[in-house]
Coordinates of C-alpha atoms and ligand atoms in Angstrom, one line a residue:
M1 CA -0.1 0.1 0.0
R2 CA 2.9 2.4 0.9
K3 CA 4.2 2.1 -2.6
K4 CA 0.9 2.8 -4.2
I5 CA 0.4 6.2 -2.3
G6 CA 3.9 7.0 -1.5
F7 CA 4.4 9.7 -4.0
I8 CA 1.1 11.5 -3.3
I9 CA 1.7 11.0 0.5
I10 CA 5.2 12.9 0.2
V11 CA 3.5 15.8 -1.4
L12 CA 0.7 15.9 0.7
S13 CA 2.7 15.5 3.9
V14 CA 4.2 19.0 3.4
I15 CA 0.5 20.5 3.3
L16 CA -0.6 18.2 6.2
S17 CA 2.3 19.0 8.6
I18 CA 0.4 22.0 9.6
C19 CA -2.5 19.8 10.8
L20 CA -2.0 18.5 14.3
C21 CA -4.2 15.9 15.7
K22 CA -4.3 17.1 19.3
T23 CA -8.0 16.2 19.6
T24 CA -9.2 12.8 20.1
Q25 CA -12.7 13.8 18.7
N26 CA -13.6 12.0 15.7
E27 CA -15.6 13.5 12.8
G28 CA -18.2 10.7 12.5
V29 CA -19.0 7.3 11.1
T30 CA -20.2 6.5 7.8
T31 CA -22.8 3.7 7.9
I32 CA -24.1 1.5 4.9
I33 CA -26.7 -0.8 5.8
K34 CA -28.5 -2.7 2.7
D35 CA -30.9 -5.4 3.4
S36 CA -31.9 -6.6 0.0
K37 CA -33.7 -10.0 -0.2
N38 CA -30.4 -12.0 0.0
M39 CA -27.6 -9.6 0.2
L40 CA -27.1 -8.3 3.8
I41 CA -24.7 -5.5 4.0
A42 CA -23.6 -3.5 7.1
I43 CA -20.6 -1.4 6.7
N44 CA -19.3 1.1 9.3
Y45 CA -16.0 3.1 8.9
P46 CA -14.6 6.2 10.4
K47 CA -14.6 9.5 8.8
T48 CA -11.8 11.6 10.1
K49 CA -10.5 15.0 9.6
Y50 CA -7.7 13.7 7.5
K51 CA -8.6 13.5 3.8
T52 CA -6.0 11.4 2.6
L53 CA -6.7 9.0 5.4
N54 CA -10.4 9.0 4.4
K55 CA -9.6 8.1 0.8
E56 CA -7.5 5.1 1.8
I57 CA -10.3 3.9 4.2
E58 CA -12.8 4.6 1.3
R59 CA -10.5 2.8 -1.0
Y60 CA -10.4 -0.4 1.1
V61 CA -14.0 -0.3 1.7
E62 CA -14.9 0.0 -2.0
E63 CA -12.4 -2.7 -3.2
T64 CA -13.8 -5.2 -0.5
Y65 CA -17.6 -4.2 -1.4
N66 CA -16.6 -4.8 -5.1
N67 CA -15.0 -8.2 -4.4
F68 CA -18.0 -9.0 -2.4
K69 CA -20.3 -8.2 -5.0
D70 CA -18.3 -10.0 -7.4
A71 CA -18.3 -13.4 -5.3
Y72 CA -22.0 -12.9 -4.7
E73 CA -23.0 -12.9 -8.5
N74 CA -20.4 -15.3 -9.5
F75 CA -19.5 -17.8 -6.8
F76 CA -22.1 -17.6 -3.8
G77 CA -25.1 -17.9 -6.2
L78 CA -27.7 -15.4 -6.4
G79 CA -30.4 -17.3 -4.5
N80 CA -28.3 -17.8 -1.6
K81 CA -28.1 -15.5 1.7
A82 CA -24.8 -13.6 1.7
E83 CA -23.5 -11.3 4.3
L84 CA -20.7 -8.7 4.2
N85 CA -19.8 -6.7 7.3
I86 CA -17.1 -4.2 7.7
D87 CA -16.4 -2.8 11.1
Y88 CA -13.4 -0.8 12.5
E89 CA -11.5 0.2 15.4
Y90 CA -10.1 3.8 15.7
H91 CA -7.7 4.8 18.4
Q92 CA -5.8 8.1 18.9
V93 CA -2.6 6.3 20.3
D94 CA -0.8 9.8 21.0
D95 CA -0.4 13.3 19.6
R96 CA 1.0 11.8 16.3
Y97 CA -0.5 8.3 15.7
L98 CA -3.9 7.1 14.7
S99 CA -4.5 3.3 14.9
I100 CA -6.9 2.5 12.2
T101 CA -8.1 -1.4 11.9
L102 CA -10.7 -2.5 9.4
Y103 CA -12.3 -5.9 10.1
T104 CA -14.2 -7.6 7.2
Y105 CA -16.6 -10.5 7.9
I106 CA -18.0 -12.4 4.8
D107 CA -20.5 -15.2 5.2
S108 CA -22.6 -17.3 3.0
H109 CA -24.6 -20.6 2.9
T110 CA -21.9 -21.5 0.3
L111 CA -19.0 -21.2 2.7
S112 CA -18.6 -23.8 5.4
L113 CA -17.1 -20.9 7.7
P114 CA -17.2 -17.1 7.6
L115 CA -14.2 -15.4 6.1
K116 CA -12.6 -13.0 8.5
T117 CA -9.9 -10.5 7.4
I118 CA -8.2 -7.6 9.0
Y119 CA -6.8 -4.6 7.5
S120 CA -4.6 -2.2 9.7
F121 CA -2.2 0.7 9.8
L122 CA -1.0 3.4 11.7
Y123 CA -1.6 7.1 10.4
D124 CA 1.0 9.7 11.3
C125 CA -1.2 12.8 11.8
K126 CA 1.7 15.2 11.6
K127 CA 3.5 13.7 8.4
G128 CA 0.3 12.3 6.8
T129 CA 2.2 8.9 6.4
Y130 CA 1.3 5.4 6.8
H131 CA 3.0 2.9 9.0
L132 CA 3.1 -0.7 10.1
L133 CA 4.2 -2.0 13.4
P134 CA 7.8 -2.7 12.6
D135 CA 8.3 1.2 12.1
I136 CA 7.7 1.8 15.8
V137 CA 9.3 -1.3 17.6
K138 CA 12.0 -0.3 20.0
N139 CA 13.8 -3.6 19.9
K140 CA 12.9 -6.1 17.3
K141 CA 14.8 -9.0 19.0
E142 CA 12.9 -8.5 22.4
M143 CA 9.8 -8.4 20.6
N144 CA 10.2 -11.6 18.8
V145 CA 10.8 -13.5 21.8
Y146 CA 7.8 -11.9 23.5
I147 CA 5.5 -13.1 20.6
K148 CA 7.1 -16.6 20.6
D149 CA 6.4 -17.0 24.2
S150 CA 2.9 -15.8 23.9
L151 CA 2.2 -18.0 20.9
K152 CA 3.4 -20.9 22.8
Q153 CA 1.0 -20.6 25.5
K154 CA -1.8 -20.3 22.6
Y155 CA -0.9 -23.4 20.9
A156 CA -1.3 -25.3 24.3
S157 CA -4.7 -23.7 24.7
Y158 CA -5.9 -24.1 20.9
G159 CA -4.4 -27.4 20.9
T160 CA -2.5 -26.6 17.4
E161 CA 0.8 -27.2 16.0
E162 CA 3.3 -24.5 16.2
I163 CA 3.6 -22.2 13.3
D164 CA 6.9 -20.3 12.4
V165 CA 7.1 -16.9 13.5
P166 CA 9.4 -15.0 11.1
N167 CA 12.1 -12.7 12.4
E168 CA 10.2 -9.7 11.0
L169 CA 6.8 -8.6 12.3
G170 CA 5.9 -8.1 8.6
A171 CA 2.6 -6.8 7.6
W172 CA 0.5 -8.5 10.3
P173 CA -2.6 -6.8 11.2
F174 CA -2.8 -5.0 14.5
T175 CA -4.8 -2.5 16.7
I176 CA -3.2 -0.3 19.2
D177 CA -5.5 1.1 22.0
S178 CA -4.6 3.1 25.1
K179 CA -3.4 0.0 27.0
K180 CA -1.9 -2.4 24.6
V181 CA -1.0 -3.5 21.0
S182 CA -3.3 -6.4 19.9
L183 CA -1.2 -8.2 17.1
Y184 CA -3.3 -10.6 14.7
I185 CA -1.3 -13.5 13.5
P186 CA -2.9 -15.3 10.8
T187 CA -3.3 -19.1 11.7
G188 CA -3.8 -20.6 8.3
K189 CA -6.7 -22.7 9.8
P190 CA -10.3 -22.2 8.8
E191 CA -11.7 -22.6 12.4
F192 CA -10.0 -19.4 13.7
A193 CA -8.6 -17.0 11.3
Y194 CA -5.9 -15.2 13.9
Y195 CA -4.1 -15.9 17.0
V196 CA -4.3 -12.6 19.0
V197 CA -1.3 -11.6 21.0
H198 CA -1.3 -8.6 23.5
I199 CA 2.0 -6.7 23.6
P200 CA 2.4 -4.0 26.2
L201 CA 2.9 -0.5 24.9
E202 CA 6.6 -0.4 26.4
Y203 CA 7.7 -2.2 23.4
F204 CA 7.0 0.6 21.1
E205 CA 8.0 4.1 20.4
I206 CA 4.8 5.6 21.1
G207 CA 3.5 8.0 23.7
H208 CA 0.2 8.0 25.6
I209 CA -2.5 10.5 26.1
E210 CA -4.7 10.7 29.0
K211 CA -8.5 10.5 28.2
E212 CA -10.1 13.2 29.6
E213 CA -12.7 11.5 32.2
K214 CA -16.1 13.1 32.7
A215 CA -17.9 11.3 35.4
F216 CA -21.5 10.6 34.0
Q217 CA -23.9 9.0 36.3
Y218 CA -27.1 7.7 34.9
T219 CA -30.2 8.3 37.0
P220 CA -33.5 6.7 35.8
K221 CA -36.5 8.8 35.8
L222 CA -39.8 7.9 37.3
S223 CA -42.4 7.1 34.7
T224 CA -45.8 8.5 34.9
I225 CA -48.0 6.3 32.6
D226 CA -51.6 6.4 32.7
P227 CA -52.5 2.9 32.0
T228 CA -56.0 4.0 31.0
A229 CA -54.9 6.0 28.0
K230 CA -53.6 4.7 24.6
V231 CA -49.6 4.0 24.4
I232 CA -47.4 4.0 21.6
A233 CA -43.5 3.3 21.4
L234 CA -41.4 4.8 18.9
T235 CA -38.0 3.0 18.5
F236 CA -35.0 3.9 16.3
D237 CA -32.5 1.3 15.1
D238 CA -28.9 1.2 13.8
G239 CA -27.7 4.5 15.5
P240 CA -26.2 6.4 17.1
T241 CA -25.4 8.6 14.1
K242 CA -25.1 12.5 13.3
Y243 CA -28.8 12.5 13.1
T244 CA -29.6 11.2 16.5
K245 CA -29.2 14.7 18.0
D246 CA -32.0 15.8 15.6
V247 CA -34.1 13.2 16.6
L248 CA -33.5 14.1 20.2
K249 CA -34.5 17.6 19.6
I250 CA -37.8 16.6 17.9
L251 CA -38.6 14.4 20.9
K252 CA -37.8 17.2 23.5
K253 CA -39.9 19.6 21.4
Y254 CA -42.8 17.7 22.1
K255 CA -41.8 16.3 25.3
V256 CA -42.0 12.7 24.5
T257 CA -39.7 9.6 24.8
A258 CA -38.6 6.8 22.9
T259 CA -36.3 3.7 22.6
F260 CA -33.0 3.7 20.8
F261 CA -31.6 0.5 19.8
V262 CA -27.9 1.2 19.2
L263 CA -24.9 -0.7 17.7
G264 CA -22.1 -1.1 20.3
N265 CA -19.4 0.0 17.8
K266 CA -20.9 3.4 17.5
V267 CA -21.4 4.3 21.1
P268 CA -18.0 5.6 21.9
M269 CA -18.1 7.9 19.0
Y270 CA -21.5 9.5 20.2
A271 CA -21.3 9.1 23.8
E272 CA -22.2 12.7 24.5
T273 CA -25.4 12.5 22.5
L274 CA -26.6 9.2 24.1
K275 CA -25.8 10.7 27.5
E276 CA -28.2 13.3 26.6
V277 CA -30.6 10.5 25.2
L278 CA -30.7 9.0 28.7
T279 CA -31.0 12.3 30.7
S280 CA -33.9 13.1 28.7
G281 CA -35.6 10.1 29.8
N282 CA -35.3 7.8 26.9
E283 CA -34.3 4.2 26.8
I284 CA -31.2 2.5 25.1
G285 CA -31.5 -0.9 23.8
N286 CA -29.0 -3.4 22.5
H287 CA -29.0 -3.8 18.5
S288 CA -25.8 -5.9 18.3
Y289 CA -22.1 -4.6 18.2
N290 CA -21.8 -4.2 14.4
H291 CA -25.2 -5.4 12.7
K292 CA -24.1 -9.0 11.9
L293 CA -27.1 -11.2 11.0
M294 CA -27.5 -12.5 14.6
S295 CA -29.8 -15.3 13.7
R296 CA -26.8 -16.9 11.6
L297 CA -24.1 -16.4 14.1
D298 CA -22.9 -19.5 16.3
K299 CA -23.3 -19.1 20.1
D300 CA -20.0 -17.7 20.9
S301 CA -20.2 -14.8 18.2
L302 CA -23.7 -14.2 19.2
L303 CA -22.8 -13.7 22.7
E304 CA -19.8 -11.5 21.7
Q305 CA -22.1 -9.2 19.8
I306 CA -24.5 -9.0 22.8
D307 CA -22.1 -8.9 25.6
M308 CA -19.5 -6.4 23.8
T309 CA -22.5 -4.0 23.4
Q310 CA -23.7 -4.3 26.9
K311 CA -20.2 -3.6 28.2
I312 CA -19.4 -0.7 26.1
I313 CA -22.9 1.0 27.0
K314 CA -22.1 0.4 30.6
E315 CA -18.5 1.9 30.4
E316 CA -19.5 4.8 28.4
L317 CA -22.9 5.7 29.6
D318 CA -23.1 4.0 33.1
Y319 CA -26.3 2.3 31.8
T320 CA -27.3 -1.3 31.3
P321 CA -29.9 -2.1 28.6
V322 CA -32.6 -4.5 29.4
S323 CA -33.8 -5.1 25.9
L324 CA -32.4 -6.6 22.7
R325 CA -33.6 -5.9 19.0
P326 CA -32.0 -8.6 16.9
T327 CA -30.6 -7.3 13.6
Y328 CA -33.0 -7.5 10.6
G329 CA -35.7 -8.4 13.1
S330 CA -34.5 -12.0 12.6
V331 CA -35.0 -14.0 15.8
N332 CA -34.5 -17.7 16.5
D333 CA -34.2 -20.0 19.6
K334 CA -30.3 -19.4 19.8
I335 CA -30.9 -15.8 20.5
R336 CA -34.1 -16.5 22.7
N337 CA -32.1 -19.0 24.7
N338 CA -28.7 -17.2 25.0
S339 CA -29.8 -13.8 26.3
S340 CA -31.5 -12.6 29.4
L341 CA -32.5 -9.5 27.7
K342 CA -36.0 -8.9 26.5
I343 CA -36.3 -9.4 22.7
V344 CA -38.4 -6.4 21.3
L345 CA -39.4 -6.4 17.7
W346 CA -41.9 -4.0 16.1
T347 CA -45.5 -3.9 14.9
V348 CA -45.4 -1.0 12.7
D349 CA -42.6 -0.6 10.0
T350 CA -42.4 2.9 8.6
L351 CA -39.9 1.8 5.9
D352 CA -37.8 5.0 6.5
W353 CA -34.6 3.3 5.3
K354 CA -36.3 2.7 2.1
I355 CA -38.9 5.4 1.4
K356 CA -37.5 8.9 0.6
D357 CA -40.5 11.0 0.9
S358 CA -41.0 12.1 4.7
K359 CA -44.8 12.6 4.3
K360 CA -45.0 8.8 3.3
I361 CA -43.0 7.8 5.9
A362 CA -45.2 9.6 8.3
K363 CA -48.2 8.2 6.7
R364 CA -47.0 4.8 7.6
G365 CA -46.2 5.8 11.1
L366 CA -49.6 7.3 11.6
K367 CA -51.6 3.9 11.0
V368 CA -51.4 2.7 14.3
K369 CA -53.3 1.3 17.3
D370 CA -52.9 1.3 21.1
G371 CA -49.8 -0.6 22.1
D372 CA -48.0 -0.6 18.9
I373 CA -44.1 -0.4 18.5
I374 CA -43.1 1.7 15.6
L375 CA -39.9 0.9 13.7
M376 CA -37.7 3.9 12.4
H377 CA -33.9 4.6 12.2
D378 CA -32.0 7.6 13.4
A379 CA -30.0 7.7 10.3
K380 CA -31.7 10.0 7.9
E381 CA -33.0 13.5 7.7
R382 CA -36.3 12.4 6.3
T383 CA -36.9 10.4 9.5
V384 CA -36.6 13.6 11.5
K385 CA -39.1 15.3 9.3
A386 CA -41.6 12.5 9.6
L387 CA -41.3 12.6 13.2
D388 CA -42.3 16.1 13.2
I389 CA -45.7 15.0 11.6
I390 CA -46.2 11.8 13.5
I391 CA -45.7 12.9 17.0
P392 CA -47.9 16.0 17.2
K393 CA -50.8 14.0 15.2
L394 CA -50.5 11.0 17.7
L395 CA -50.6 13.4 20.7
E396 CA -53.7 14.9 19.3
E397 CA -55.2 11.4 19.0
G398 CA -54.7 11.1 22.8
Y399 CA -51.7 8.8 22.6
Q400 CA -48.8 8.7 25.3
F401 CA -45.4 8.0 24.2
V402 CA -43.7 5.4 26.1
T403 CA -40.4 3.7 26.0
T404 CA -40.4 -0.1 25.4
S405 CA -39.8 -1.1 29.0
E406 CA -42.7 1.3 29.7
L407 CA -44.9 -0.4 27.2
E408 CA -44.3 -3.7 29.3
E409 CA -45.0 -1.8 32.5
T410 CA -48.3 -0.6 31.0
K411 CA -49.5 -3.9 30.2
L412 CA -48.9 -5.0 33.8
L413 CA -50.6 -2.0 35.1
R414 CA -53.5 -2.7 32.9
K415 CA -53.9 -6.2 34.2
R416 CA -54.1 -4.9 37.7
L417 CA -56.9 -2.4 36.6
Ligands
ZN1 ZN1 -30.8 -2.8 12.2

């Protein structure tokens, strides 16, 4: 990769050298979710303030997407379900480096096991250049000993034969966060794609920046539902996104609340917005970590999707979701039996992910009855516009807006009436 873009980078690094990445704030996430009959696509990648970096990330995503489409049309067979998932990790390592890791997951009925690949690099924000791990290792010999020792323990736990560790780290993918370097070493085995070796930061020439800690404590609000009046639950999937704030604004305008089924991987990027979501009396539910088709996952991967999301929400928001909305609304016994979270689907689909006209979305959202759950997505402006029609009209019709937990509570209260 360095060869390809080397020349452009040299030219651009002069321009970029004035840019400093002091802030750890991200510019956002680009999300592409497509749910056609047999092709399920969920792509998330970071959009940074560095144009060349964005271009490189976009190039990778586009190439992967095109390869997947090719395979879908020529190899997987058009009648079969196939899934492409691209997810990322983004860490500001210090005031110079950004660690970018892109995870690709491809599954199809024609594959016996899902394909997993990782693409990663370090971005030098000051110079606008790209680096691999060997560029920042302090002592290559020590590093190799460390990796070999770690791998030996892994062979024992995985029950596999030893693989050769080359003397150079090479182009193995990696992620650097505030505590460690995670190195992904290809196993060459279909059951698990990579051995993961965690290496302390001391082995590398990198600094460390302290994350600003703002203590946030979640205090649940007391609900005031009148069980004798009609209730309706608005729900938003696939967020948070940059539109979540706008959705929240509309909810506040009419003093109503809703439930947001979020993707775990997007939570840190929009933590501040989500804190506001909670303090305004809304509920947050779990919608998986990165929108994989949950009903197709094996037990371990399924639990990982659910638990990672629970953990990240707890860490970032001091809040524990009690409900789960399986991706694509696809639910089976494996999901039912492996999670203590309450599974919440919907009864009214506004199709706001497909219909472009906000009035048409609103029309669908207004065809409701007492106790309905409306599905929307906080990912488009048209949804925000449709809400501005739906909410006042339903308030006029005497509906109380409740979260999905409050909806359950209402059912209980009504039984006691
Ligand atoms: Zn979804």
